[in-house]
Amino acid sequence: RKEVEQDPGPFNVPEGATVAFNCTYSNSASQSFFWYRQDCRKEPKLLMSVYSSGNEDGRFTAQLNRASQYISLLIRDSKLSDSATYLCVVNRNPAGANNLFFGTGTRLTVIP
Amino acid sequence: EAGVTQSPTHLIKTRGQQATLRCSPISGHTSVYWYQQALGLGLQFLLWYDEGEERNRGNFPPRFSGRQFPNYSSELNVNALELEDSALYLCASPNHSLFANEKLFFGSGTQLSVL
């Protein structure tokens, strides 16, 4: 079983729509969680961390469900500029590259 | 503060050749992570360097190797190139943390094409 699994999509949504992505992780010892955004053929960039209590940054809301071992990203009022691939990243102790696990990404296309 | 820099942006090689990719982490960061991202696939961990030493490597053959210099910049070398080595190679500079809460800052990558 993969450490991190994501629905690859693509999700094609109209402007202004609300869209949600889920990501599941297999190891209950996972400590911290992130969403990264990657534009086509570009490098990933940190979108937001995911905290146990859930957190919001403008139109973006991230949530963590430790019991079910998944994290989610909700995008409200989608913009054309939100079109990208969203990567789920899970981090285990101790810190280090070998304890960082990436999902394959969920592709979002926002349509005019 | 300068970000992570990678060079070259693009690299075209033929099968059997050798490729050298370079990365400079964010100033003050001592670790460098290398990843391979083949088209349509997720990031695959290649190598981790910290303080000049290789700390860990992913599940890649020995022809993938590298080093880290005293100024913390790093090189990734790929020998005996194969067609399936064609990918985007990303270097990341983590905000060093003792705990599992690392945020990664990526370079813009090197697109390696093997013909």
PDB file of C-alpha atoms in Angstrom:
ATOM      1  CA  ARG A   1       0.000   0.000   0.000  1.00  0.00           C
ATOM      2  CA  LYS A   2       1.285   3.468  -0.838  1.00  0.00           C
ATOM      3  CA  GLU A   3       2.212   5.816   1.994  1.00  0.00           C
ATOM      4  CA  VAL A   4       0.068   8.576   0.532  1.00  0.00           C
ATOM      5  CA  GLU A   5      -2.762   8.241  -1.950  1.00  0.00           C
ATOM      6  CA  GLN A   6      -4.656  10.885  -3.834  1.00  0.00           C
ATOM      7  CA  ASP A   7      -7.367  10.845  -6.457  1.00  0.00           C
ATOM      8  CA  PRO A   8      -5.429  11.924  -9.573  1.00  0.00           C
ATOM      9  CA  GLY A   9      -8.458  13.631 -11.087  1.00  0.00           C
ATOM     10  CA  PRO A  10      -8.656  15.555 -13.248  1.00  0.00           C
ATOM     11  CA  PHE A  11     -11.233  17.733 -11.596  1.00  0.00           C
ATOM     12  CA  ASN A  12     -12.747  20.125 -14.106  1.00  0.00           C
ATOM     13  CA  VAL A  13     -14.849  22.772 -12.394  1.00  0.00           C
ATOM     14  CA  PRO A  14     -16.389  26.076 -13.488  1.00  0.00           C
ATOM     15  CA  GLU A  15     -15.195  29.361 -12.083  1.00  0.00           C
ATOM     16  CA  GLY A  16     -16.792  30.116  -8.763  1.00  0.00           C
ATOM     17  CA  ALA A  17     -17.356  26.480  -7.868  1.00  0.00           C
ATOM     18  CA  THR A  18     -16.286  24.823  -4.644  1.00  0.00           C
ATOM     19  CA  VAL A  19     -14.062  21.790  -4.985  1.00  0.00           C
ATOM     20  CA  ALA A  20     -12.601  19.400  -2.426  1.00  0.00           C
ATOM     21  CA  PHE A  21      -9.705  16.974  -2.610  1.00  0.00           C
ATOM     22  CA  ASN A  22      -8.911  14.153  -0.240  1.00  0.00           C
ATOM     23  CA  CYS A  23      -5.676  12.423   0.546  1.00  0.00           C
ATOM     24  CA  THR A  24      -5.215   9.294   2.637  1.00  0.00           C
ATOM     25  CA  TYR A  25      -2.076   8.180   4.429  1.00  0.00           C
ATOM     26  CA  SER A  26      -1.235   4.704   5.607  1.00  0.00           C
ATOM     27  CA  ASN A  27       1.030   5.245   8.600  1.00  0.00           C
ATOM     28  CA  SER A  28      -0.622   6.336  11.823  1.00  0.00           C
ATOM     29  CA  ALA A  29       2.752   7.610  13.078  1.00  0.00           C
ATOM     30  CA  SER A  30       2.610  10.454  10.556  1.00  0.00           C
ATOM     31  CA  GLN A  31       3.157  13.744  12.309  1.00  0.00           C
ATOM     32  CA  SER A  32       2.630  16.659   9.998  1.00  0.00           C
ATOM     33  CA  PHE A  33       0.803  17.298   6.796  1.00  0.00           C
ATOM     34  CA  PHE A  34       0.978  19.776   3.964  1.00  0.00           C
ATOM     35  CA  TRP A  35      -0.592  20.753   0.684  1.00  0.00           C
ATOM     36  CA  TYR A  36       1.695  21.904  -2.110  1.00  0.00           C
ATOM     37  CA  ARG A  37       0.673  23.386  -5.415  1.00  0.00           C
ATOM     38  CA  GLN A  38       2.502  22.519  -8.611  1.00  0.00           C
ATOM     39  CA  ASP A  39       1.927  24.287 -11.913  1.00  0.00           C
ATOM     40  CA  CYS A  40       2.667  22.435 -15.129  1.00  0.00           C
ATOM     41  CA  ARG A  41       6.403  21.702 -15.449  1.00  0.00           C
ATOM     42  CA  LYS A  42       7.188  23.960 -12.510  1.00  0.00           C
ATOM     43  CA  GLU A  43       8.386  23.286  -9.001  1.00  0.00           C
ATOM     44  CA  PRO A  44       5.980  22.525  -6.136  1.00  0.00           C
ATOM     45  CA  LYS A  45       5.276  25.400  -3.773  1.00  0.00           C
ATOM     46  CA  LEU A  46       3.912  25.172  -0.270  1.00  0.00           C
ATOM     47  CA  LEU A  47       0.248  26.091  -0.197  1.00  0.00           C
ATOM     48  CA  MET A  48      -0.514  25.438   3.434  1.00  0.00           C
ATOM     49  CA  SER A  49       0.206  23.265   6.415  1.00  0.00           C
ATOM     50  CA  VAL A  50      -2.613  21.176   7.840  1.00  0.00           C
ATOM     51  CA  TYR A  51      -3.319  21.342  11.538  1.00  0.00           C
ATOM     52  CA  SER A  52      -5.416  19.043  13.686  1.00  0.00           C
ATOM     53  CA  SER A  53      -7.940  21.745  14.377  1.00  0.00           C
ATOM     54  CA  GLY A  54      -8.279  22.575  10.700  1.00  0.00           C
ATOM     55  CA  ASN A  55      -7.056  25.810   9.216  1.00  0.00           C
ATOM     56  CA  GLU A  56      -8.144  28.343   6.684  1.00  0.00           C
ATOM     57  CA  ASP A  57      -6.267  30.702   4.420  1.00  0.00           C
ATOM     58  CA  GLY A  58      -8.601  32.859   2.402  1.00  0.00           C
ATOM     59  CA  ARG A  59     -10.528  30.627   0.019  1.00  0.00           C
ATOM     60  CA  PHE A  60      -8.579  27.544   1.074  1.00  0.00           C
ATOM     61  CA  THR A  61      -9.457  25.296   4.003  1.00  0.00           C
ATOM     62  CA  ALA A  62      -7.438  22.290   5.085  1.00  0.00           C
ATOM     63  CA  GLN A  63      -8.563  19.627   7.515  1.00  0.00           C
ATOM     64  CA  LEU A  64      -7.012  16.600   9.144  1.00  0.00           C
ATOM     65  CA  ASN A  65      -8.848  13.509  10.335  1.00  0.00           C
ATOM     66  CA  ARG A  66      -6.381  11.382  12.279  1.00  0.00           C
ATOM     67  CA  ALA A  67      -8.896   8.676  13.127  1.00  0.00           C
ATOM     68  CA  SER A  68      -9.583   7.995   9.459  1.00  0.00           C
ATOM     69  CA  GLN A  69      -6.093   8.985   8.333  1.00  0.00           C
ATOM     70  CA  TYR A  70      -6.990  11.494   5.704  1.00  0.00           C
ATOM     71  CA  ILE A  71      -6.509  15.152   4.983  1.00  0.00           C
ATOM     72  CA  SER A  72      -8.598  17.359   2.780  1.00  0.00           C
ATOM     73  CA  LEU A  73      -8.315  20.607   0.892  1.00  0.00           C
ATOM     74  CA  LEU A  74     -11.365  22.707   0.101  1.00  0.00           C
ATOM     75  CA  ILE A  75     -11.206  25.526  -2.423  1.00  0.00           C
ATOM     76  CA  ARG A  76     -14.111  27.946  -2.480  1.00  0.00           C
ATOM     77  CA  ASP A  77     -14.988  30.372  -5.274  1.00  0.00           C
ATOM     78  CA  SER A  78     -12.524  28.761  -7.691  1.00  0.00           C
ATOM     79  CA  LYS A  79     -10.463  31.065  -9.888  1.00  0.00           C
ATOM     80  CA  LEU A  80      -8.864  30.300 -13.224  1.00  0.00           C
ATOM     81  CA  SER A  81      -5.508  30.790 -11.505  1.00  0.00           C
ATOM     82  CA  ASP A  82      -6.258  27.873  -9.170  1.00  0.00           C
ATOM     83  CA  SER A  83      -5.689  25.476 -12.069  1.00  0.00           C
ATOM     84  CA  ALA A  84      -2.747  23.345 -11.011  1.00  0.00           C
ATOM     85  CA  THR A  85      -1.840  20.012  -9.483  1.00  0.00           C
ATOM     86  CA  TYR A  86      -2.224  19.790  -5.725  1.00  0.00           C
ATOM     87  CA  LEU A  87       0.188  17.534  -3.871  1.00  0.00           C
ATOM     88  CA  CYS A  88      -0.460  16.030  -0.486  1.00  0.00           C
ATOM     89  CA  VAL A  89       2.683  15.611   1.639  1.00  0.00           C
ATOM     90  CA  VAL A  90       3.004  13.644   4.862  1.00  0.00           C
ATOM     91  CA  ASN A  91       5.910  13.855   7.278  1.00  0.00           C
ATOM     92  CA  ARG A  92       7.000  11.305   9.888  1.00  0.00           C
ATOM     93  CA  ASN A  93       9.469  11.536  12.723  1.00  0.00           C
ATOM     94  CA  PRO A  94      12.389  11.890  12.720  1.00  0.00           C
ATOM     95  CA  ALA A  95      12.810  14.723  10.261  1.00  0.00           C
ATOM     96  CA  GLY A  96      14.494  13.834   7.013  1.00  0.00           C
ATOM     97  CA  ALA A  97      13.928  13.290   3.336  1.00  0.00           C
ATOM     98  CA  ASN A  98      13.295   9.597   3.810  1.00  0.00           C
ATOM     99  CA  ASN A  99      10.343  10.417   6.085  1.00  0.00           C
ATOM    100  CA  LEU A 100       8.617  12.780   3.679  1.00  0.00           C
ATOM    101  CA  PHE A 101       6.025  11.176   1.456  1.00  0.00           C
ATOM    102  CA  PHE A 102       4.357  12.754  -1.540  1.00  0.00           C
ATOM    103  CA  GLY A 103       1.079  11.902  -3.168  1.00  0.00           C
ATOM    104  CA  THR A 104       1.025  11.785  -6.948  1.00  0.00           C
ATOM    105  CA  GLY A 105      -1.152  14.872  -7.004  1.00  0.00           C
ATOM    106  CA  THR A 106      -4.683  15.841  -7.929  1.00  0.00           C
ATOM    107  CA  ARG A 107      -5.064  17.880 -11.067  1.00  0.00           C
ATOM    108  CA  LEU A 108      -7.532  20.749 -11.037  1.00  0.00           C
ATOM    109  CA  THR A 109      -8.691  22.684 -14.081  1.00  0.00           C
ATOM    110  CA  VAL A 110     -10.963  25.679 -13.525  1.00  0.00           C
ATOM    111  CA  ILE A 111     -13.009  26.434 -16.608  1.00  0.00           C
ATOM    112  CA  PRO A 112     -14.238  29.916 -17.569  1.00  0.00           C
TER     113      PRO A 112
ATOM    114  CA  GLU B   1      17.118  36.050   0.544  1.00  0.00           C
ATOM    115  CA  ALA B   2      17.995  34.041  -2.543  1.00  0.00           C
ATOM    116  CA  GLY B   3      15.920  30.948  -3.106  1.00  0.00           C
ATOM    117  CA  VAL B   4      16.995  27.531  -4.267  1.00  0.00           C
ATOM    118  CA  THR B   5      18.804  27.663  -7.583  1.00  0.00           C
ATOM    119  CA  GLN B   6      19.259  24.818 -10.021  1.00  0.00           C
ATOM    120  CA  SER B   7      21.186  24.530 -13.246  1.00  0.00           C
ATOM    121  CA  PRO B   8      20.892  23.869 -16.054  1.00  0.00           C
ATOM    122  CA  THR B   9      17.203  24.445 -16.724  1.00  0.00           C
ATOM    123  CA  HIS B  10      17.193  21.928 -19.544  1.00  0.00           C
ATOM    124  CA  LEU B  11      19.605  19.172 -20.420  1.00  0.00           C
ATOM    125  CA  ILE B  12      19.509  16.924 -23.458  1.00  0.00           C
ATOM    126  CA  LYS B  13      21.630  13.795 -23.520  1.00  0.00           C
ATOM    127  CA  THR B  14      21.748  10.500 -25.368  1.00  0.00           C
ATOM    128  CA  ARG B  15      21.598   7.015 -23.944  1.00  0.00           C
ATOM    129  CA  GLY B  16      24.775   5.955 -22.189  1.00  0.00           C
ATOM    130  CA  GLN B  17      25.995   9.482 -21.533  1.00  0.00           C
ATOM    131  CA  GLN B  18      26.442  11.060 -18.150  1.00  0.00           C
ATOM    132  CA  ALA B  19      24.522  14.033 -16.751  1.00  0.00           C
ATOM    133  CA  THR B  20      25.484  16.455 -13.998  1.00  0.00           C
ATOM    134  CA  LEU B  21      22.854  18.600 -12.331  1.00  0.00           C
ATOM    135  CA  ARG B  22      23.579  21.343  -9.813  1.00  0.00           C
ATOM    136  CA  CYS B  23      21.739  22.885  -6.899  1.00  0.00           C
ATOM    137  CA  SER B  24      22.373  25.639  -4.388  1.00  0.00           C
ATOM    138  CA  PRO B  25      20.128  25.632  -1.310  1.00  0.00           C
ATOM    139  CA  ILE B  26      18.806  28.675   0.456  1.00  0.00           C
ATOM    140  CA  SER B  27      21.583  30.534   2.206  1.00  0.00           C
ATOM    141  CA  GLY B  28      22.116  29.077   5.653  1.00  0.00           C
ATOM    142  CA  HIS B  29      20.377  25.787   4.883  1.00  0.00           C
ATOM    143  CA  THR B  30      22.664  22.805   5.180  1.00  0.00           C
ATOM    144  CA  SER B  31      20.452  20.079   3.720  1.00  0.00           C
ATOM    145  CA  VAL B  32      19.618  19.295   0.125  1.00  0.00           C
ATOM    146  CA  TYR B  33      17.035  16.794  -1.043  1.00  0.00           C
ATOM    147  CA  TRP B  34      16.967  15.536  -4.628  1.00  0.00           C
ATOM    148  CA  TYR B  35      13.802  14.229  -6.279  1.00  0.00           C
ATOM    149  CA  GLN B  36      12.911  12.760  -9.621  1.00  0.00           C
ATOM    150  CA  GLN B  37       9.521  13.507 -11.149  1.00  0.00           C
ATOM    151  CA  ALA B  38       8.811  11.552 -14.288  1.00  0.00           C
ATOM    152  CA  LEU B  39       5.910  12.684 -16.462  1.00  0.00           C
ATOM    153  CA  GLY B  40       2.609  11.846 -14.833  1.00  0.00           C
ATOM    154  CA  LEU B  41       4.246  10.433 -11.714  1.00  0.00           C
ATOM    155  CA  GLY B  42       4.774  11.744  -8.217  1.00  0.00           C
ATOM    156  CA  LEU B  43       8.005  12.953  -6.711  1.00  0.00           C
ATOM    157  CA  GLN B  44      10.397  10.106  -6.022  1.00  0.00           C
ATOM    158  CA  PHE B  45      13.054  10.672  -3.370  1.00  0.00           C
ATOM    159  CA  LEU B  46      16.566  10.249  -4.735  1.00  0.00           C
ATOM    160  CA  LEU B  47      19.190  11.526  -2.310  1.00  0.00           C
ATOM    161  CA  TRP B  48      19.578  13.519   0.872  1.00  0.00           C
ATOM    162  CA  TYR B  49      22.746  15.442   1.713  1.00  0.00           C
ATOM    163  CA  ASP B  50      23.409  17.254   4.936  1.00  0.00           C
ATOM    164  CA  GLU B  51      26.613  18.861   6.175  1.00  0.00           C
ATOM    165  CA  GLY B  52      28.518  17.378   3.272  1.00  0.00           C
ATOM    166  CA  GLU B  53      27.438  13.806   3.818  1.00  0.00           C
ATOM    167  CA  GLU B  54      24.919  11.510   2.197  1.00  0.00           C
ATOM    168  CA  ARG B  55      22.267  10.817   4.840  1.00  0.00           C
ATOM    169  CA  ASN B  56      19.936   8.624   2.903  1.00  0.00           C
ATOM    170  CA  ARG B  57      19.065   7.536  -0.582  1.00  0.00           C
ATOM    171  CA  GLY B  58      15.888   6.394  -2.228  1.00  0.00           C
ATOM    172  CA  ASN B  59      15.280   3.259  -4.210  1.00  0.00           C
ATOM    173  CA  PHE B  60      17.433   4.137  -7.220  1.00  0.00           C
ATOM    174  CA  PRO B  61      20.361   2.280  -8.786  1.00  0.00           C
ATOM    175  CA  PRO B  62      23.954   3.246  -7.923  1.00  0.00           C
ATOM    176  CA  ARG B  63      24.384   5.077 -11.213  1.00  0.00           C
ATOM    177  CA  PHE B  64      22.490   7.877  -9.473  1.00  0.00           C
ATOM    178  CA  SER B  65      24.984   9.542  -7.184  1.00  0.00           C
ATOM    179  CA  GLY B  66      25.976  12.941  -5.963  1.00  0.00           C
ATOM    180  CA  ARG B  67      27.867  14.997  -3.501  1.00  0.00           C
ATOM    181  CA  GLN B  68      27.599  18.102  -1.386  1.00  0.00           C
ATOM    182  CA  PHE B  69      30.276  20.738  -1.266  1.00  0.00           C
ATOM    183  CA  PRO B  70      31.530  22.741   1.746  1.00  0.00           C
ATOM    184  CA  ASN B  71      29.309  25.666   0.719  1.00  0.00           C
ATOM    185  CA  TYR B  72      26.314  23.228   0.837  1.00  0.00           C
ATOM    186  CA  SER B  73      25.695  23.315  -2.879  1.00  0.00           C
ATOM    187  CA  SER B  74      25.163  19.897  -4.389  1.00  0.00           C
ATOM    188  CA  GLU B  75      25.601  17.918  -7.560  1.00  0.00           C
ATOM    189  CA  LEU B  76      23.543  15.043  -8.828  1.00  0.00           C
ATOM    190  CA  ASN B  77      25.263  12.726 -11.288  1.00  0.00           C
ATOM    191  CA  VAL B  78      23.480  10.204 -13.415  1.00  0.00           C
ATOM    192  CA  ASN B  79      25.720   7.763 -15.259  1.00  0.00           C
ATOM    193  CA  ALA B  80      24.908   5.459 -18.154  1.00  0.00           C
ATOM    194  CA  LEU B  81      21.728   7.364 -18.949  1.00  0.00           C
ATOM    195  CA  GLU B  82      18.658   5.399 -19.925  1.00  0.00           C
ATOM    196  CA  LEU B  83      15.555   6.621 -21.720  1.00  0.00           C
ATOM    197  CA  GLU B  84      13.472   6.270 -18.557  1.00  0.00           C
ATOM    198  CA  ASP B  85      15.743   8.737 -16.761  1.00  0.00           C
ATOM    199  CA  SER B  86      13.973  11.490 -18.675  1.00  0.00           C
ATOM    200  CA  ALA B  87      12.265  13.520 -15.982  1.00  0.00           C
ATOM    201  CA  LEU B  88      12.160  16.757 -14.047  1.00  0.00           C
ATOM    202  CA  TYR B  89      14.827  16.680 -11.345  1.00  0.00           C
ATOM    203  CA  LEU B  90      14.015  18.841  -8.377  1.00  0.00           C
ATOM    204  CA  CYS B  91      16.238  19.987  -5.587  1.00  0.00           C
ATOM    205  CA  ALA B  92      14.696  21.042  -2.284  1.00  0.00           C
ATOM    206  CA  SER B  93      16.057  22.999   0.629  1.00  0.00           C
ATOM    207  CA  PRO B  94      14.203  22.082   3.826  1.00  0.00           C
ATOM    208  CA  ASN B  95      13.769  24.449   6.719  1.00  0.00           C
ATOM    209  CA  HIS B  96      15.851  22.349   9.029  1.00  0.00           C
ATOM    210  CA  SER B  97      13.880  20.956  11.893  1.00  0.00           C
ATOM    211  CA  LEU B  98      14.474  18.310  14.503  1.00  0.00           C
ATOM    212  CA  PHE B  99      10.868  17.338  14.217  1.00  0.00           C
ATOM    213  CA  ALA B 100       8.710  16.100  11.413  1.00  0.00           C
ATOM    214  CA  ASN B 101       7.478  19.494  10.355  1.00  0.00           C
ATOM    215  CA  GLU B 102       9.660  20.319   7.420  1.00  0.00           C
ATOM    216  CA  LYS B 103       8.599  22.784   4.815  1.00  0.00           C
ATOM    217  CA  LEU B 104      10.378  22.402   1.528  1.00  0.00           C
ATOM    218  CA  PHE B 105      11.561  25.128  -0.787  1.00  0.00           C
ATOM    219  CA  PHE B 106      12.125  23.789  -4.263  1.00  0.00           C
ATOM    220  CA  GLY B 107      14.333  24.960  -7.065  1.00  0.00           C
ATOM    221  CA  SER B 108      12.777  25.367 -10.485  1.00  0.00           C
ATOM    222  CA  GLY B 109      14.198  22.032 -11.559  1.00  0.00           C
ATOM    223  CA  THR B 110      16.260  20.597 -14.382  1.00  0.00           C
ATOM    224  CA  GLN B 111      14.343  18.969 -17.204  1.00  0.00           C
ATOM    225  CA  LEU B 112      16.502  16.088 -18.386  1.00  0.00           C
ATOM    226  CA  SER B 113      15.679  14.532 -21.721  1.00  0.00           C
ATOM    227  CA  VAL B 114      17.441  11.346 -22.771  1.00  0.00           C
ATOM    228  CA  LEU B 115      17.236  10.575 -26.469  1.00  0.00           C
TER     229      LEU B 115
END
